Short mmCIF file of C-alpha atoms and ligand atoms in Angstrom, two decimals:
data_model
loop_
_atom_site.label_atom_id
_atom_site.label_comp_id
_atom_site.label_asym_id
_atom_site.label_seq_id
_atom_site.Cartn_x
_atom_site.Cartn_y
_atom_site.Cartn_z
CA MET A 1223 0.17 0.17 0.11
CA TYR A 1224 1.14 3.41 -0.96
CA SER A 1225 -0.73 6.87 0.74
CA LEU A 1226 -0.94 9.88 -0.74
CA ARG A 1227 -1.71 13.55 0.60
CA PHE A 1228 -1.93 16.67 -1.27
CA THR A 1229 -0.57 20.44 0.26
CA PRO A 1230 -1.23 23.20 0.47
CA LEU A 1231 -5.11 23.73 1.53
CA CYS A 1232 -6.46 20.29 1.81
CA LEU A 1233 -5.52 17.59 4.64
CA LEU A 1234 -7.04 15.22 2.21
CA THR A 1235 -5.64 11.57 2.60
CA ILE A 1236 -5.80 8.75 0.11
CA SER A 1237 -4.67 5.62 0.04
CA LEU A 1238 -4.16 3.85 -3.41
CA LEU A 1239 -2.53 0.68 -4.65
CA VAL A 1240 0.84 0.54 -5.77
CA HIS A 1241 0.68 -0.39 -9.59
CA GLY A 1242 3.73 -1.42 -11.76
CA VAL A 1243 6.60 0.52 -12.58
CA ILE A 1244 4.71 0.89 -16.31
CA SER A 1245 1.26 1.48 -15.12
CA ALA A 1246 0.51 4.63 -17.08
CA ASP A 1247 -2.27 6.10 -14.40
CA PRO A 1248 -1.74 9.72 -13.26
CA LEU A 1249 -0.49 9.89 -9.91
CA PHE A 1250 -2.04 13.04 -8.99
CA HIS A 1251 -3.03 16.44 -10.93
CA PHE A 1252 -4.47 19.64 -9.72
CA CYS A 1253 -6.79 22.33 -11.85
CA SER A 1254 -6.39 25.73 -10.18
CA LYS A 1255 -9.97 26.39 -10.42
CA SER A 1256 -9.09 29.91 -10.80
CA GLY A 1257 -10.63 31.16 -13.71
CA ASN A 1258 -12.22 29.44 -16.93
CA PHE A 1259 -11.56 30.01 -20.68
CA SER A 1260 -15.00 29.49 -23.35
CA ALA A 1261 -14.92 27.49 -26.34
CA LYS A 1262 -13.65 28.34 -29.15
CA SER A 1263 -11.88 31.63 -27.34
CA PRO A 1264 -8.11 33.07 -28.30
CA TYR A 1265 -6.90 30.93 -25.22
CA GLU A 1266 -8.09 27.49 -25.86
CA ILE A 1267 -6.72 27.69 -29.46
CA ASN A 1268 -3.31 28.84 -27.75
CA LEU A 1269 -3.65 26.47 -25.42
CA ASN A 1270 -4.71 23.04 -28.05
CA LYS A 1271 -1.20 24.49 -29.98
CA LEU A 1272 0.94 24.73 -26.99
CA MET A 1273 -0.45 21.44 -25.60
CA SER A 1274 0.48 19.41 -29.28
CA SER A 1275 4.03 21.14 -29.15
CA LEU A 1276 5.29 20.19 -26.08
CA SER A 1277 5.32 16.32 -26.91
CA TYR A 1278 7.45 17.10 -29.37
CA LYS A 1279 9.35 19.50 -27.64
CA VAL A 1280 10.03 16.95 -24.93
CA VAL A 1281 11.90 14.82 -26.67
CA PRO A 1282 15.15 14.48 -27.63
CA SER A 1283 16.12 16.25 -24.08
CA GLY A 1284 13.28 15.18 -21.87
CA PHE A 1285 12.51 18.72 -21.06
CA GLY A 1286 10.05 20.91 -23.02
CA LEU A 1287 8.57 24.49 -22.49
CA GLY A 1288 6.93 27.14 -24.86
CA SER A 1289 4.51 29.94 -25.00
CA VAL A 1290 1.54 30.46 -27.18
CA GLY A 1291 -0.38 33.91 -28.33
CA GLN A 1292 -0.40 37.15 -26.39
CA ALA A 1293 -1.16 37.95 -23.08
CA PRO A 1294 -4.17 38.13 -21.77
CA ASP A 1295 -4.96 34.74 -23.81
CA ARG A 1296 -0.89 33.69 -23.87
CA ALA A 1297 -0.44 29.88 -22.86
CA ASN A 1298 2.03 29.11 -21.41
CA GLY A 1299 3.40 25.36 -20.63
CA LEU A 1300 6.25 22.78 -19.73
CA ALA A 1301 6.42 18.91 -19.88
CA LEU A 1302 9.91 17.25 -18.10
CA CYS A 1303 10.30 13.42 -18.15
CA ARG A 1304 12.15 11.36 -15.16
CA GLY A 1305 15.82 11.71 -15.98
CA ASP A 1306 16.09 8.33 -16.38
CA VAL A 1307 13.14 7.75 -19.00
CA SER A 1308 13.42 6.83 -22.62
CA SER A 1309 12.64 9.15 -25.41
CA THR A 1310 9.79 6.69 -26.58
CA ASP A 1311 8.49 6.73 -23.09
CA CYS A 1312 8.80 10.14 -22.60
CA LYS A 1313 7.07 11.43 -25.56
CA THR A 1314 4.15 8.79 -24.87
CA CYS A 1315 3.52 9.85 -21.20
CA VAL A 1316 3.11 13.72 -22.02
CA SER A 1317 1.11 12.46 -24.95
CA GLU A 1318 -1.19 11.22 -22.25
CA ALA A 1319 -0.68 13.95 -19.76
CA LYS A 1320 -1.88 16.36 -22.23
CA THR A 1321 -5.19 14.43 -22.60
CA GLU A 1322 -5.41 13.67 -19.23
CA ILE A 1323 -5.21 17.15 -17.85
CA LEU A 1324 -7.33 18.63 -20.59
CA GLN A 1325 -10.55 16.22 -19.12
CA ARG A 1326 -9.65 16.86 -16.08
CA CYS A 1327 -9.65 20.18 -15.67
CA PRO A 1328 -11.96 21.40 -18.36
CA ASN A 1329 -12.11 24.90 -19.48
CA ASP A 1330 -9.42 25.77 -16.50
CA LYS A 1331 -6.27 28.31 -17.48
CA GLU A 1332 -4.14 26.81 -15.10
CA GLY A 1333 -3.53 22.78 -14.35
CA ILE A 1334 -0.77 20.43 -13.68
CA ILE A 1335 -0.36 16.27 -13.59
CA TRP A 1336 2.11 14.11 -12.65
CA TYR A 1337 2.95 10.60 -14.02
CA ASP A 1338 6.15 8.35 -12.73
CA ASN A 1339 7.58 9.01 -16.42
CA CYS A 1340 6.72 12.86 -16.70
CA LEU A 1341 4.61 15.87 -15.34
CA LEU A 1342 2.99 18.10 -17.28
CA LYS A 1343 2.15 21.52 -16.32
CA TYR A 1344 0.59 24.96 -18.11
CA SER A 1345 -0.84 28.21 -16.78
CA ASN A 1346 -2.65 31.62 -18.60
CA LYS A 1347 0.29 32.89 -16.06
CA ASP A 1348 4.26 33.04 -16.99
CA PHE A 1349 5.61 30.94 -14.35
CA PHE A 1350 8.92 29.85 -15.92
CA GLY A 1351 11.80 30.20 -13.76
CA ASN A 1352 9.94 30.50 -10.47
CA ILE A 1353 9.66 27.62 -8.00
CA ASP A 1354 6.06 26.37 -7.78
CA TYR A 1355 4.66 26.55 -4.17
CA LYS A 1356 1.34 25.82 -4.94
CA TYR A 1357 1.24 22.41 -6.23
CA LYS A 1358 2.87 19.74 -4.15
CA PHE A 1359 1.78 16.20 -3.10
CA TYR A 1360 3.43 13.30 -0.44
CA MET A 1361 3.68 9.95 -1.43
CA TRP A 1362 4.89 7.54 1.10
CA ASN A 1363 5.04 3.62 1.64
CA VAL A 1364 2.75 3.35 4.78
CA GLN A 1365 5.47 0.44 5.90
CA ASN A 1366 7.57 1.42 9.09
CA VAL A 1367 11.57 1.26 9.42
CA SER A 1368 12.73 -0.02 12.35
CA ASN A 1369 15.16 2.84 12.98
CA PRO A 1370 13.19 5.72 12.01
CA ALA A 1371 15.85 8.34 13.45
CA SER A 1372 18.76 6.95 12.02
CA PHE A 1373 17.10 5.69 8.47
CA ASN A 1374 16.09 9.60 8.31
CA GLN A 1375 19.41 11.13 8.99
CA LYS A 1376 20.41 8.36 5.82
CA THR A 1377 17.90 9.66 3.24
CA LYS A 1378 18.27 12.99 4.00
CA GLU A 1379 22.30 12.44 3.27
CA LEU A 1380 21.52 11.03 0.21
CA LEU A 1381 19.28 12.47 -1.07
CA SER A 1382 21.24 16.12 -0.17
CA HIS A 1383 24.15 14.63 -2.07
CA LEU A 1384 21.94 13.65 -4.75
CA THR A 1385 20.83 17.31 -4.72
CA ASN A 1386 24.62 18.71 -5.36
CA GLU A 1387 25.21 16.40 -7.88
CA ALA A 1388 22.02 17.70 -9.62
CA TYR A 1389 22.19 21.07 -9.31
CA HIS A 1390 25.19 21.13 -11.42
CA SER A 1391 24.16 18.59 -14.20
CA PRO A 1392 22.88 19.93 -17.24
CA LYS A 1393 19.61 17.71 -16.56
CA LEU A 1394 19.17 19.02 -13.11
CA PHE A 1395 18.73 15.37 -12.19
CA ALA A 1396 20.94 13.02 -10.29
CA THR A 1397 19.99 9.67 -8.81
CA GLY A 1398 22.40 7.35 -6.80
CA GLU A 1399 22.21 4.72 -3.63
CA GLN A 1400 23.63 4.21 -0.43
CA LYS A 1401 24.39 0.91 1.84
CA LEU A 1402 22.67 0.65 4.86
CA GLY A 1403 24.55 -2.32 6.42
CA GLU A 1404 25.48 -5.68 5.26
CA ALA A 1405 21.18 -6.05 4.29
CA GLN A 1406 19.68 -3.21 3.10
CA THR A 1407 20.67 -0.07 0.64
CA LEU A 1408 18.82 2.64 -0.25
CA TYR A 1409 18.17 4.11 -3.39
CA GLY A 1410 17.28 7.84 -4.43
CA LEU A 1411 16.56 10.04 -6.72
CA VAL A 1412 16.28 14.03 -7.40
CA GLN A 1413 15.35 16.12 -10.20
CA CYS A 1414 14.44 19.71 -11.05
CA THR A 1415 12.43 21.11 -13.69
CA ARG A 1416 14.86 23.09 -16.21
CA ASP A 1417 13.56 26.17 -16.39
CA LEU A 1418 14.77 26.98 -12.65
CA SER A 1419 18.24 28.62 -12.39
CA THR A 1420 21.19 26.09 -11.01
CA THR A 1421 20.48 27.84 -7.39
CA GLY A 1422 16.74 27.90 -7.85
CA CYS A 1423 16.99 24.10 -7.94
CA LYS A 1424 19.15 23.55 -5.13
CA LYS A 1425 16.71 25.43 -3.36
CA CYS A 1426 13.85 24.05 -4.33
CA LEU A 1427 15.04 20.30 -3.41
CA ASP A 1428 16.37 21.55 -0.01
CA GLU A 1429 13.00 22.50 1.07
CA ALA A 1430 11.34 19.41 -0.37
CA ILE A 1431 13.74 17.36 1.40
CA SER A 1432 13.15 19.43 4.73
CA GLU A 1433 9.61 18.46 4.49
CA ILE A 1434 10.43 14.21 4.63
CA SER A 1435 9.46 14.67 8.27
CA SER A 1436 6.02 15.98 7.55
CA CYS A 1437 5.94 13.53 4.56
CA CYS A 1438 7.77 10.29 4.93
CA ASP A 1439 9.10 10.45 8.52
CA GLY A 1440 10.63 6.51 8.95
CA LYS A 1441 8.50 5.12 6.04
CA ILE A 1442 10.44 3.02 4.32
CA GLY A 1443 9.61 4.70 0.42
CA GLY A 1444 8.35 8.55 0.05
CA ARG A 1445 8.43 11.09 -2.15
CA VAL A 1446 7.86 14.79 -2.17
CA VAL A 1447 6.48 16.11 -5.94
CA GLY A 1448 6.11 19.49 -6.79
CA GLY A 1449 5.55 21.42 -9.93
CA SER A 1450 9.04 22.35 -9.87
CA CYS A 1451 11.09 19.86 -8.17
CA ASN A 1452 10.96 16.31 -7.03
CA PHE A 1453 12.48 13.81 -4.84
CA ARG A 1454 12.25 10.06 -4.24
CA TYR A 1455 13.33 7.28 -1.97
CA GLU A 1456 13.30 3.82 -1.72
CA LEU A 1457 14.59 0.49 -0.72
CA TYR A 1458 14.35 -1.10 -3.66
CA PRO A 1459 15.99 -0.42 -7.34
CA PHE A 1460 13.41 2.10 -9.15
CA VAL A 1461 15.23 3.42 -11.53
CA ASN A 1462 15.49 2.43 -15.34
C1 NAG B 107 -15.45 27.85 -14.18
O1 NAG B 107 -16.74 26.64 -14.67
C2 NAG B 107 -16.81 25.79 -13.99
C3 NAG B 107 -17.62 24.62 -14.59
O2 NAG B 107 -18.18 25.17 -15.13
C4 NAG B 107 -17.39 26.17 -12.27
O3 NAG B 107 -17.83 25.58 -11.14
C5 NAG B 107 -16.55 27.34 -11.78
O4 NAG B 107 -17.36 27.84 -10.51
C6 NAG B 107 -15.98 27.94 -12.87
N1 NAG B 107 -14.96 29.02 -12.21
C7 NAG B 107 -14.87 30.43 -12.51
C8 NAG B 107 -13.09 30.76 -11.73
O5 NAG B 107 -15.20 30.65 -13.05
C1 NAG B 108 3.46 2.66 11.55
O1 NAG B 108 4.02 3.23 12.50
C2 NAG B 108 2.81 4.51 12.81
C3 NAG B 108 3.15 5.48 14.18
O2 NAG B 108 3.39 4.55 14.84
C4 NAG B 108 1.34 3.52 13.32
O3 NAG B 108 0.61 4.20 13.58
C5 NAG B 108 1.16 2.73 11.76
O4 NAG B 108 0.21 1.56 12.32
C6 NAG B 108 2.41 1.60 11.79
N1 NAG B 108 2.57 0.92 10.27
C7 NAG B 108 2.58 -0.12 9.93
C8 NAG B 108 2.29 -0.36 8.72
O5 NAG B 108 2.81 -1.13 10.92
#
């Protein structure tokens, strides 16, 4: 069992069964509910153009962003694939994300959707380069470790180490592992959207890591997933 909770405003907790790694179900989504567009409006036309372009822009680097039209009808969006995902899987994920978010947030001027393999976000506001403090959720494995204090410490160390690697790297992405005694290995992943600066990426990940105790205190696996950065740790290998 995996649990999921989202911040900032709501304190809903949802439990869901873990799907296979190749599951195509979204992890989560938000619709902004702060503004609607009407059918055939300039915003809708711009948004549709933007959305079709993102699944192409995201290949081959795994990141694409774009804006279509002029304010106030300008549509801005980005798509990011997990750093270890193949171009084919990346394109598939973003195409699916586009269809899903438009269905799940009908006429909404802003929305975001996450999958294991990618995230897609769009807005009428120009959000590029800014850390997203609005959209975030937590996932954790309900199983507890037997030694939470030292486990949390080791997890923080690994993720901080990966952050220091990621924010200097071209993909703003890093994965790694660390032995925990004889029998256990901790696996970690960190990633930022590439509209952030290197310092923005570090800040975003440092803040996410500081939320470990709220998210996944003493849990054998967990993720803090935001619109600009995310981390994940598990006691099993999950990177391709
Ligand atoms: C947007 O449209 C939905 C459904 O038609 C409606 O419930 C909602 O109040 C609208 N929101 C705004 C901000 O206009
Ligand atoms: C994990 O620990 C929490 C808090 O001590 C407890 O409420 C929960 O039932 C435990 N979960 C499992 C799966 O044992």
